[in-house]
């Protein structure tokens, strides 16, 4: 009898369970799925954006805009984002950035602290920035050599940060200041900037940019090109004449853009040009000599304002050095440069104070 009762209860319970299951099975399935997702998330394989993440489309931070970056301010963010719990799914940025303005106004008088007030919230320490809404197409290091031009740093940052941001680049700005009072050696400073930036790379390309050259049109994209690119094609100082049409059509000064491979191929810039002039012409010849070609965008987009300043002492030796430059490049450039540098991360740029030797010091100055 007891057995019959127990069997009845069991059968009754079975009916209730079946009824319950028939009514609530979707809830059960959902709970099971939820549990599974939580387990996978803890194992580091499920990402943001809900469940609909396809494994082949995910890119870890190691490949993303923060890769290889070591600025102190970003270290904490990187540590957090590099943790295996996170993967970021971002679409690639469009080939033509959507927020470009076209013609721009250059503001020639603005202090660094004014720019900081506006840009500090978006730019990371050391002048680092990348778009949050998409994966940048290009990583760019902007290298700016200077000395005694403090008043031009404000206008440069004021112009270039928003310019590069509208172009959705993953970039950093390095100012390389020459220590001491010797003649200015722009090319050595560019080499120093390159070698220091490489350590924080990888960067796809490098803009070698004078502090007084400001682009007037943001359709002039600072995207890498298959060949070295001259940027400052039509400048205010030349009445915006197309440098390709000037009698002196090998002009490569003001600003240019090169990939790491381009620069390594020519062994960087020559170290032996002290004082104004000639080092950019030397680079033009290196490019030609190593079978590359200089590309330029049309002058209506590649327009630059040059902020006026006192002229620098010229390099009287430049014609002689240029005459002898053929074939010298393997013995004069990145491979022969000696320098020391002090690095400071400022809110809107990385400052490199470079000791690059003296013009009388023959280090690296092989002039055959
Ligand atoms: C050139 C200089 C360049 C300089 C431009 C600026 C020389 C060497 C002799 C050809 N070159 O004349 O270094 O960037 O002017 O306009 O002086």
mmCIF file of C-alpha atoms and ligand atoms in Angstrom:
data_model
loop_
_atom_site.group_PDB
_atom_site.id
_atom_site.type_symbol
_atom_site.label_atom_id
_atom_site.label_comp_id
_atom_site.label_asym_id
_atom_site.label_seq_id
_atom_site.Cartn_x
_atom_site.Cartn_y
_atom_site.Cartn_z
ATOM 1 C CA UNK A 1 0.000 0.000 0.000
ATOM 2 C CA UNK A 2 2.743 2.349 0.916
ATOM 3 C CA UNK A 3 4.418 1.414 -2.337
ATOM 4 C CA UNK A 4 1.221 2.221 -4.330
ATOM 5 C CA UNK A 5 0.975 5.613 -2.617
ATOM 6 C CA UNK A 6 4.564 6.465 -3.356
ATOM 7 C CA UNK A 7 4.137 5.454 -7.012
ATOM 8 C CA UNK A 8 1.001 7.636 -7.236
ATOM 9 C CA UNK A 9 2.823 10.587 -5.768
ATOM 10 C CA UNK A 10 5.707 10.090 -8.202
ATOM 11 C CA UNK A 11 3.329 9.838 -11.150
ATOM 12 C CA UNK A 12 1.482 12.971 -9.945
ATOM 13 C CA UNK A 13 4.792 14.790 -9.459
ATOM 14 C CA UNK A 14 5.854 13.678 -12.946
ATOM 15 C CA UNK A 15 2.693 15.210 -14.378
ATOM 16 C CA UNK A 16 3.401 18.510 -12.554
ATOM 17 C CA UNK A 17 7.012 18.472 -13.763
ATOM 18 C CA UNK A 18 5.946 17.762 -17.354
ATOM 19 C CA UNK A 19 3.358 20.557 -17.166
ATOM 20 C CA UNK A 20 5.957 22.902 -15.670
ATOM 21 C CA UNK A 21 8.499 21.992 -18.330
ATOM 22 C CA UNK A 22 5.949 22.481 -21.143
ATOM 23 C CA UNK A 23 5.158 25.993 -19.860
ATOM 24 C CA UNK A 24 8.588 27.206 -18.798
ATOM 25 C CA UNK A 25 11.129 25.478 -21.085
ATOM 26 C CA UNK A 26 12.135 28.754 -22.831
ATOM 27 C CA UNK A 27 13.081 30.240 -19.440
ATOM 28 C CA UNK A 28 15.211 27.205 -18.699
ATOM 29 C CA UNK A 29 16.997 27.382 -22.045
ATOM 30 C CA UNK A 30 17.706 31.103 -21.543
ATOM 31 C CA UNK A 31 19.128 30.480 -18.086
ATOM 32 C CA UNK A 32 21.381 27.759 -19.447
ATOM 33 C CA UNK A 33 22.659 30.073 -22.222
ATOM 34 C CA UNK A 34 23.280 32.861 -19.738
ATOM 35 C CA UNK A 35 25.293 30.542 -17.504
ATOM 36 C CA UNK A 36 27.326 29.393 -20.488
ATOM 37 C CA UNK A 37 28.096 32.967 -21.525
ATOM 38 C CA UNK A 38 29.236 33.919 -18.035
ATOM 39 C CA UNK A 39 31.567 30.912 -17.970
ATOM 40 C CA UNK A 40 33.032 31.811 -21.364
ATOM 41 C CA UNK A 41 33.461 35.468 -20.412
ATOM 42 C CA UNK A 42 35.480 34.493 -17.397
ATOM 43 C CA UNK A 43 37.579 32.297 -19.630
ATOM 44 C CA UNK A 44 38.346 35.414 -21.722
ATOM 45 C CA UNK A 45 36.642 34.565 -24.988
ATOM 46 C CA UNK A 46 33.434 36.566 -25.067
ATOM 47 C CA UNK A 47 33.698 40.228 -25.826
ATOM 48 C CA UNK A 48 31.738 43.405 -25.619
ATOM 49 C CA UNK A 49 28.756 44.177 -27.867
ATOM 50 C CA UNK A 50 26.517 41.407 -26.579
ATOM 51 C CA UNK A 51 26.677 37.867 -27.834
ATOM 52 C CA UNK A 52 26.862 38.520 -31.537
ATOM 53 C CA UNK A 53 30.657 38.594 -31.762
ATOM 54 C CA UNK A 54 32.282 36.550 -34.457
ATOM 55 C CA UNK A 55 35.679 35.259 -33.440
ATOM 56 C CA UNK A 56 37.490 36.053 -36.743
ATOM 57 C CA UNK A 57 36.345 39.673 -36.551
ATOM 58 C CA UNK A 58 37.621 40.338 -33.081
ATOM 59 C CA UNK A 59 40.934 42.141 -32.662
ATOM 60 C CA UNK A 60 42.724 42.240 -29.401
ATOM 61 C CA UNK A 61 44.241 45.378 -27.994
ATOM 62 C CA UNK A 62 47.632 43.935 -28.917
ATOM 63 C CA UNK A 63 46.757 44.681 -32.564
ATOM 64 C CA UNK A 64 44.808 47.823 -31.854
ATOM 65 C CA UNK A 65 45.604 51.494 -31.589
ATOM 66 C CA UNK A 66 47.387 51.111 -28.280
ATOM 67 C CA UNK A 67 49.891 48.579 -29.548
ATOM 68 C CA UNK A 68 53.474 49.132 -28.586
ATOM 69 C CA UNK A 69 52.749 52.416 -26.854
ATOM 70 C CA UNK A 70 54.632 53.068 -23.675
ATOM 71 C CA UNK A 71 53.703 56.586 -22.599
ATOM 72 C CA UNK A 72 53.198 56.619 -18.852
ATOM 73 C CA UNK A 73 49.679 58.014 -19.023
ATOM 74 C CA UNK A 74 48.454 55.246 -21.258
ATOM 75 C CA UNK A 75 50.171 52.410 -19.408
ATOM 76 C CA UNK A 76 47.349 51.991 -16.941
ATOM 77 C CA UNK A 77 44.706 51.988 -19.659
ATOM 78 C CA UNK A 78 46.742 49.551 -21.692
ATOM 79 C CA UNK A 79 47.239 47.201 -18.770
ATOM 80 C CA UNK A 80 43.524 47.122 -18.209
ATOM 81 C CA UNK A 81 42.643 46.775 -21.874
ATOM 82 C CA UNK A 82 45.327 44.221 -22.616
ATOM 83 C CA UNK A 83 43.954 41.933 -19.946
ATOM 84 C CA UNK A 84 42.623 38.787 -21.616
ATOM 85 C CA UNK A 85 39.144 39.602 -20.389
ATOM 86 C CA UNK A 86 38.800 42.331 -23.017
ATOM 87 C CA UNK A 87 38.729 42.306 -26.734
ATOM 88 C CA UNK A 88 37.654 45.301 -28.711
ATOM 89 C CA UNK A 89 35.597 45.026 -31.833
ATOM 90 C CA UNK A 90 35.902 48.159 -33.919
ATOM 91 C CA UNK A 91 35.096 48.701 -37.561
ATOM 92 C CA UNK A 92 37.975 50.122 -39.631
ATOM 93 C CA UNK A 93 37.810 53.893 -40.101
ATOM 94 C CA UNK A 94 36.468 54.949 -43.510
ATOM 95 C CA UNK A 95 38.938 55.744 -46.298
ATOM 96 C CA UNK A 96 37.618 59.303 -46.401
ATOM 97 C CA UNK A 97 37.172 60.598 -42.856
ATOM 98 C CA UNK A 98 33.612 61.884 -42.421
ATOM 99 C CA UNK A 99 34.292 65.078 -40.429
ATOM 100 C CA UNK A 100 36.681 66.947 -42.731
ATOM 101 C CA UNK A 101 36.127 70.695 -43.056
ATOM 102 C CA UNK A 102 38.096 71.553 -46.193
ATOM 103 C CA UNK A 103 39.739 75.002 -46.103
ATOM 104 C CA UNK A 104 41.064 75.941 -42.668
ATOM 105 C CA UNK A 105 41.966 79.168 -40.940
ATOM 106 C CA UNK A 106 45.422 79.362 -39.413
ATOM 107 C CA UNK A 107 45.578 81.128 -36.059
ATOM 108 C CA UNK A 108 49.075 82.539 -35.716
ATOM 109 C CA UNK A 109 48.900 83.655 -32.089
ATOM 110 C CA UNK A 110 47.751 81.211 -29.425
ATOM 111 C CA UNK A 111 49.472 80.003 -26.275
ATOM 112 C CA UNK A 112 50.148 76.374 -25.398
ATOM 113 C CA UNK A 113 48.086 76.741 -22.204
ATOM 114 C CA UNK A 114 45.064 77.910 -24.237
ATOM 115 C CA UNK A 115 45.362 74.850 -26.453
ATOM 116 C CA UNK A 116 45.795 72.641 -23.384
ATOM 117 C CA UNK A 117 42.546 73.956 -21.969
ATOM 118 C CA UNK A 118 40.753 72.686 -25.080
ATOM 119 C CA UNK A 119 42.683 69.568 -26.034
ATOM 120 C CA UNK A 120 43.754 68.133 -22.683
ATOM 121 C CA UNK A 121 40.534 66.178 -22.257
ATOM 122 C CA UNK A 122 40.941 64.358 -25.556
ATOM 123 C CA UNK A 123 44.706 64.061 -26.004
ATOM 124 C CA UNK A 124 46.683 61.670 -23.808
ATOM 125 C CA UNK A 125 49.998 62.634 -22.186
ATOM 126 C CA UNK A 126 52.834 62.996 -24.658
ATOM 127 C CA UNK A 127 50.489 64.134 -27.447
ATOM 128 C CA UNK A 128 48.933 60.726 -28.121
ATOM 129 C CA UNK A 129 45.507 60.295 -29.680
ATOM 130 C CA UNK A 130 43.526 57.709 -31.615
ATOM 131 C CA UNK A 131 39.880 57.527 -32.640
ATOM 132 C CA UNK A 132 37.568 55.671 -30.276
ATOM 133 C CA UNK A 133 34.806 55.010 -32.786
ATOM 134 C CA UNK A 134 36.855 53.065 -35.340
ATOM 135 C CA UNK A 135 40.193 51.378 -35.854
ATOM 136 C CA UNK A 136 42.569 53.984 -37.338
ATOM 137 C CA UNK A 137 43.877 53.120 -40.791
ATOM 138 C CA UNK A 138 47.288 54.646 -40.112
ATOM 139 C CA UNK A 139 49.594 55.125 -37.150
ATOM 140 C CA UNK A 140 51.556 58.310 -37.574
ATOM 141 C CA UNK A 141 54.444 59.860 -35.637
ATOM 142 C CA UNK A 142 54.747 63.600 -36.230
ATOM 143 C CA UNK A 143 58.320 64.807 -35.746
ATOM 144 C CA UNK A 144 58.927 68.525 -35.330
ATOM 145 C CA UNK A 145 62.513 69.845 -35.037
ATOM 146 C CA UNK A 146 62.967 73.265 -33.454
ATOM 147 C CA UNK A 147 64.962 75.660 -31.349
ATOM 148 C CA UNK A 148 64.088 79.143 -30.024
ATOM 149 C CA UNK A 149 60.567 78.847 -31.466
ATOM 150 C CA UNK A 150 58.498 78.526 -28.277
ATOM 151 C CA UNK A 151 55.964 81.028 -29.601
ATOM 152 C CA UNK A 152 55.212 78.759 -32.578
ATOM 153 C CA UNK A 153 54.453 75.653 -30.507
ATOM 154 C CA UNK A 154 51.016 76.964 -29.468
ATOM 155 C CA UNK A 155 49.825 77.700 -33.042
ATOM 156 C CA UNK A 156 51.186 74.341 -34.231
ATOM 157 C CA UNK A 157 49.390 72.303 -31.552
ATOM 158 C CA UNK A 158 46.249 74.383 -31.904
ATOM 159 C CA UNK A 159 46.152 73.597 -35.612
ATOM 160 C CA UNK A 160 47.551 70.093 -35.845
ATOM 161 C CA UNK A 161 45.738 68.250 -33.058
ATOM 162 C CA UNK A 162 42.227 68.914 -34.443
ATOM 163 C CA UNK A 163 43.548 68.449 -38.009
ATOM 164 C CA UNK A 164 44.929 64.966 -37.282
ATOM 165 C CA UNK A 165 41.901 64.037 -35.186
ATOM 166 C CA UNK A 166 39.495 64.900 -38.008
ATOM 167 C CA UNK A 167 41.590 62.609 -40.198
ATOM 168 C CA UNK A 168 41.011 59.803 -37.663
ATOM 169 C CA UNK A 169 44.705 58.997 -37.383
ATOM 170 C CA UNK A 170 46.350 57.167 -34.532
ATOM 171 C CA UNK A 171 49.143 59.635 -33.870
ATOM 172 C CA UNK A 172 51.673 61.105 -31.512
ATOM 173 C CA UNK A 173 53.513 64.450 -31.701
ATOM 174 C CA UNK A 174 57.230 64.663 -30.892
ATOM 175 C CA UNK A 175 59.035 67.996 -30.638
ATOM 176 C CA UNK A 176 62.796 67.581 -30.953
ATOM 177 C CA UNK A 177 64.714 70.526 -29.545
ATOM 178 C CA UNK A 178 68.390 71.004 -30.259
ATOM 179 C CA UNK A 179 70.418 71.514 -27.067
ATOM 180 C CA UNK A 180 73.378 73.920 -27.030
ATOM 181 C CA UNK A 181 74.099 76.916 -29.200
ATOM 182 C CA UNK A 182 75.707 75.416 -32.283
ATOM 183 C CA UNK A 183 74.245 75.983 -35.740
ATOM 184 C CA UNK A 184 70.848 74.365 -36.193
ATOM 185 C CA UNK A 185 70.976 70.870 -37.654
ATOM 186 C CA UNK A 186 67.429 70.074 -38.758
ATOM 187 C CA UNK A 187 68.344 66.739 -40.323
ATOM 188 C CA UNK A 188 70.050 65.348 -37.224
ATOM 189 C CA UNK A 189 67.007 66.302 -35.159
ATOM 190 C CA UNK A 190 64.752 64.496 -37.626
ATOM 191 C CA UNK A 191 66.911 61.384 -37.297
ATOM 192 C CA UNK A 192 66.749 61.613 -33.488
ATOM 193 C CA UNK A 193 62.967 62.047 -33.592
ATOM 194 C CA UNK A 194 62.613 59.049 -35.871
ATOM 195 C CA UNK A 195 64.843 56.772 -33.758
ATOM 196 C CA UNK A 196 63.069 57.770 -30.538
ATOM 197 C CA UNK A 197 59.589 57.431 -32.037
ATOM 198 C CA UNK A 198 60.424 53.996 -33.449
ATOM 199 C CA UNK A 199 61.003 52.789 -29.882
ATOM 200 C CA UNK A 200 57.388 53.658 -29.084
ATOM 201 C CA UNK A 201 55.988 52.333 -32.354
ATOM 202 C CA UNK A 202 55.185 50.590 -34.479
ATOM 203 C CA UNK A 203 54.175 53.604 -36.578
ATOM 204 C CA UNK A 204 53.175 53.158 -40.188
ATOM 205 C CA UNK A 205 54.693 56.436 -41.216
ATOM 206 C CA UNK A 206 56.489 59.546 -40.046
ATOM 207 C CA UNK A 207 55.671 63.160 -40.820
ATOM 208 C CA UNK A 208 58.825 65.299 -40.721
ATOM 209 C CA UNK A 209 57.235 68.641 -40.104
ATOM 210 C CA UNK A 210 58.499 72.170 -39.575
ATOM 211 C CA UNK A 211 56.858 73.979 -36.684
ATOM 212 C CA UNK A 212 56.017 76.983 -38.885
ATOM 213 C CA UNK A 213 54.260 75.040 -41.696
ATOM 214 C CA UNK A 214 50.530 74.692 -41.184
ATOM 215 C CA UNK A 215 48.241 72.906 -43.652
ATOM 216 C CA UNK A 216 45.339 74.971 -44.956
ATOM 217 C CA UNK A 217 43.105 72.115 -46.044
ATOM 218 C CA UNK A 218 42.270 68.983 -44.089
ATOM 219 C CA UNK A 219 41.558 67.026 -47.280
ATOM 220 C CA UNK A 220 45.328 66.880 -47.457
ATOM 221 C CA UNK A 221 45.419 63.488 -45.788
ATOM 222 C CA UNK A 222 48.416 62.478 -43.717
ATOM 223 C CA UNK A 223 47.894 58.858 -44.782
ATOM 224 C CA UNK A 224 50.952 56.859 -45.728
ATOM 225 C CA UNK A 225 51.808 56.575 -49.421
ATOM 226 C CA UNK A 226 53.675 53.817 -51.240
ATOM 227 C CA UNK A 227 56.398 56.366 -52.065
ATOM 228 C CA UNK A 228 57.853 59.229 -49.959
ATOM 229 C CA UNK A 229 55.471 62.190 -50.088
ATOM 230 C CA UNK A 230 56.324 65.864 -50.112
ATOM 231 C CA UNK A 231 53.588 67.669 -48.178
ATOM 232 C CA UNK A 232 54.315 71.404 -48.327
ATOM 233 C CA UNK A 233 53.689 71.745 -52.057
ATOM 234 C CA UNK A 234 52.136 75.226 -52.292
ATOM 235 C CA UNK A 235 53.285 77.532 -49.518
ATOM 236 C CA UNK A 236 52.330 81.092 -48.647
ATOM 237 C CA UNK A 237 56.009 82.091 -48.800
ATOM 238 C CA UNK A 238 56.046 81.054 -52.490
ATOM 239 C CA UNK A 239 52.663 82.658 -53.238
ATOM 240 C CA UNK A 240 51.155 79.173 -53.377
ATOM 241 C CA UNK A 241 52.953 78.240 -56.572
ATOM 242 C CA UNK A 242 53.042 74.514 -57.246
ATOM 243 C CA UNK A 243 56.575 73.448 -56.280
ATOM 244 C CA UNK A 244 56.536 70.922 -59.133
ATOM 245 C CA UNK A 245 56.268 73.895 -61.507
ATOM 246 C CA UNK A 246 58.898 76.083 -59.861
ATOM 247 C CA UNK A 247 62.257 76.244 -61.612
ATOM 248 C CA UNK A 248 63.506 74.604 -58.439
ATOM 249 C CA UNK A 249 61.158 71.627 -58.642
ATOM 250 C CA UNK A 250 63.118 69.323 -56.360
ATOM 251 C CA UNK A 251 61.927 71.190 -53.277
ATOM 252 C CA UNK A 252 61.425 68.687 -50.437
ATOM 253 C CA UNK A 253 61.388 71.093 -47.469
ATOM 254 C CA UNK A 254 58.770 72.231 -44.974
ATOM 255 C CA UNK A 255 56.993 68.950 -44.389
ATOM 256 C CA UNK A 256 57.147 65.444 -45.821
ATOM 257 C CA UNK A 257 55.822 61.998 -45.042
ATOM 258 C CA UNK A 258 57.767 58.744 -45.212
ATOM 259 C CA UNK A 259 57.202 55.162 -44.128
ATOM 260 C CA UNK A 260 59.827 53.511 -41.942
ATOM 261 C CA UNK A 261 60.932 51.371 -44.880
ATOM 262 C CA UNK A 262 61.509 54.489 -47.020
ATOM 263 C CA UNK A 263 63.633 56.132 -44.371
ATOM 264 C CA UNK A 264 65.678 53.012 -43.628
ATOM 265 C CA UNK A 265 66.298 52.496 -47.326
ATOM 266 C CA UNK A 266 68.081 55.866 -47.548
ATOM 267 C CA UNK A 267 69.718 55.526 -44.110
ATOM 268 C CA UNK A 268 67.701 58.486 -42.843
ATOM 269 C CA UNK A 269 68.725 62.110 -43.218
ATOM 270 C CA UNK A 270 72.282 63.304 -43.704
ATOM 271 C CA UNK A 271 74.003 64.413 -40.477
ATOM 272 C CA UNK A 272 76.372 66.929 -42.004
ATOM 273 C CA UNK A 273 74.190 69.960 -42.773
ATOM 274 C CA UNK A 274 74.710 72.609 -40.088
ATOM 275 C CA UNK A 275 72.762 75.848 -40.613
ATOM 276 C CA UNK A 276 69.881 76.616 -42.951
ATOM 277 C CA UNK A 277 69.422 74.834 -46.283
ATOM 278 C CA UNK A 278 70.392 71.826 -48.297
ATOM 279 C CA UNK A 279 69.446 68.895 -46.031
ATOM 280 C CA UNK A 280 66.066 68.478 -47.740
ATOM 281 C CA UNK A 281 67.693 68.577 -51.179
ATOM 282 C CA UNK A 282 70.064 65.914 -49.941
ATOM 283 C CA UNK A 283 67.068 63.758 -48.981
ATOM 284 C CA UNK A 284 65.513 64.276 -52.429
ATOM 285 C CA UNK A 285 68.718 62.928 -53.974
ATOM 286 C CA UNK A 286 68.827 59.952 -51.607
ATOM 287 C CA UNK A 287 65.281 59.082 -52.629
ATOM 288 C CA UNK A 288 66.132 59.282 -56.337
ATOM 289 C CA UNK A 289 69.377 57.404 -55.869
ATOM 290 C CA UNK A 290 67.577 54.487 -54.198
ATOM 291 C CA UNK A 291 64.992 54.271 -57.007
ATOM 292 C CA UNK A 292 62.072 55.767 -55.157
ATOM 293 C CA UNK A 293 59.905 58.649 -56.374
ATOM 294 C CA UNK A 294 58.530 61.663 -54.558
ATOM 295 C CA UNK A 295 54.739 61.908 -54.631
ATOM 296 C CA UNK A 296 52.770 65.115 -54.211
ATOM 297 C CA UNK A 297 49.088 65.926 -53.856
ATOM 298 C CA UNK A 298 47.705 68.744 -56.034
ATOM 299 C CA UNK A 299 48.600 72.244 -54.828
ATOM 300 C CA UNK A 300 44.962 73.213 -54.218
ATOM 301 C CA UNK A 301 44.919 70.699 -51.298
ATOM 302 C CA UNK A 302 48.616 70.630 -50.401
ATOM 303 C CA UNK A 303 48.512 74.311 -49.352
ATOM 304 C CA UNK A 304 50.449 75.583 -46.349
ATOM 305 C CA UNK A 305 50.746 78.791 -44.404
ATOM 306 C CA UNK A 306 54.279 79.490 -43.346
ATOM 307 C CA UNK A 307 54.374 81.532 -40.151
ATOM 308 C CA UNK A 308 57.013 84.206 -40.552
ATOM 309 C CA UNK A 309 60.101 84.258 -38.338
ATOM 310 C CA UNK A 310 63.611 85.640 -38.243
ATOM 311 C CA UNK A 311 65.889 84.002 -40.832
ATOM 312 C CA UNK A 312 68.451 81.524 -39.540
ATOM 313 C CA UNK A 313 72.169 81.552 -40.330
ATOM 314 C CA UNK A 314 72.623 79.763 -43.636
ATOM 315 C CA UNK A 315 74.888 76.840 -44.326
ATOM 316 C CA UNK A 316 77.566 78.194 -46.626
ATOM 317 C CA UNK A 317 78.812 74.703 -47.395
ATOM 318 C CA UNK A 318 75.494 73.367 -48.654
ATOM 319 C CA UNK A 319 76.248 73.480 -52.409
ATOM 320 C CA UNK A 320 79.549 71.684 -51.909
ATOM 321 C CA UNK A 321 77.977 69.052 -49.688
ATOM 322 C CA UNK A 322 75.185 68.481 -52.162
ATOM 323 C CA UNK A 323 77.582 68.057 -55.067
ATOM 324 C CA UNK A 324 79.256 65.235 -53.232
ATOM 325 C CA UNK A 325 76.219 63.512 -51.846
ATOM 326 C CA UNK A 326 75.831 60.762 -54.463
ATOM 327 C CA UNK A 327 76.498 57.382 -52.928
ATOM 328 C CA UNK A 328 77.462 58.783 -49.527
ATOM 329 C CA UNK A 329 74.236 57.840 -47.823
ATOM 330 C CA UNK A 330 75.248 54.422 -46.406
ATOM 331 C CA UNK A 331 78.029 56.168 -44.431
ATOM 332 C CA UNK A 332 76.080 59.212 -43.323
ATOM 333 C CA UNK A 333 72.706 58.969 -41.651
ATOM 334 C CA UNK A 334 70.859 56.884 -39.089
ATOM 335 C CA UNK A 335 73.679 54.360 -38.920
ATOM 336 C CA UNK A 336 76.307 56.958 -37.971
ATOM 337 C CA UNK A 337 74.390 59.289 -35.686
ATOM 338 C CA UNK A 338 75.518 59.755 -32.062
ATOM 339 C CA UNK A 339 73.216 61.530 -29.666
ATOM 340 C CA UNK A 340 71.737 61.600 -26.205
ATOM 341 C CA UNK A 341 68.236 62.657 -25.408
ATOM 342 C CA UNK A 342 66.083 63.676 -22.439
ATOM 343 C CA UNK A 343 62.422 62.801 -22.880
ATOM 344 C CA UNK A 344 59.564 64.618 -21.153
ATOM 345 C CA UNK A 345 55.884 63.822 -21.618
ATOM 346 C CA UNK A 346 53.951 67.055 -21.732
ATOM 347 C CA UNK A 347 50.169 67.152 -21.956
ATOM 348 C CA UNK A 348 50.057 67.839 -25.698
ATOM 349 C CA UNK A 349 53.393 66.565 -26.996
ATOM 350 C CA UNK A 350 56.511 64.595 -26.184
ATOM 351 C CA UNK A 351 59.511 66.847 -25.739
ATOM 352 C CA UNK A 352 62.892 65.441 -26.739
ATOM 353 C CA UNK A 353 65.878 67.563 -25.775
ATOM 354 C CA UNK A 354 68.617 66.273 -28.059
ATOM 355 C CA UNK A 355 72.370 66.585 -27.671
ATOM 356 C CA UNK A 356 73.559 65.926 -31.196
ATOM 357 C CA UNK A 357 77.251 66.829 -31.078
ATOM 358 C CA UNK A 358 78.932 69.916 -32.483
ATOM 359 C CA UNK A 359 79.470 71.102 -36.042
ATOM 360 C CA UNK A 360 83.206 70.798 -35.483
ATOM 361 C CA UNK A 361 82.840 67.260 -34.187
ATOM 362 C CA UNK A 362 83.484 64.958 -37.133
ATOM 363 C CA UNK A 363 81.309 62.120 -35.733
ATOM 364 C CA UNK A 364 79.347 60.770 -38.633
ATOM 365 C CA UNK A 365 80.521 63.584 -40.901
ATOM 366 C CA UNK A 366 82.053 61.635 -43.681
ATOM 367 C CA UNK A 367 82.367 63.936 -46.650
ATOM 368 C CA UNK A 368 83.976 62.155 -49.550
HETATM 369 C C1 LIG B 1 66.268 75.943 -50.960
HETATM 370 C C2 LIG B 1 67.134 75.259 -49.929
HETATM 371 C C3 LIG B 1 66.257 74.298 -49.167
HETATM 372 C C4 LIG B 1 65.083 75.030 -48.559
HETATM 373 C C5 LIG B 1 64.323 75.800 -49.611
HETATM 374 C C6 LIG B 1 63.234 76.636 -48.986
HETATM 375 C C7 LIG B 1 69.436 75.078 -50.745
HETATM 376 C C8 LIG B 1 70.477 74.177 -51.424
HETATM 377 C C9 LIG B 1 70.717 74.598 -52.828
HETATM 378 C C10 LIG B 1 69.739 74.066 -53.812
HETATM 379 N N1 LIG B 1 68.237 74.533 -50.578
HETATM 380 O O1 LIG B 1 67.009 76.785 -51.745
HETATM 381 O O2 LIG B 1 67.023 73.668 -48.166
HETATM 382 O O3 LIG B 1 64.190 74.139 -47.919
HETATM 383 O O4 LIG B 1 65.208 76.615 -50.337
HETATM 384 O O5 LIG B 1 62.609 77.396 -49.882
HETATM 385 O O6 LIG B 1 69.745 76.190 -50.382
#
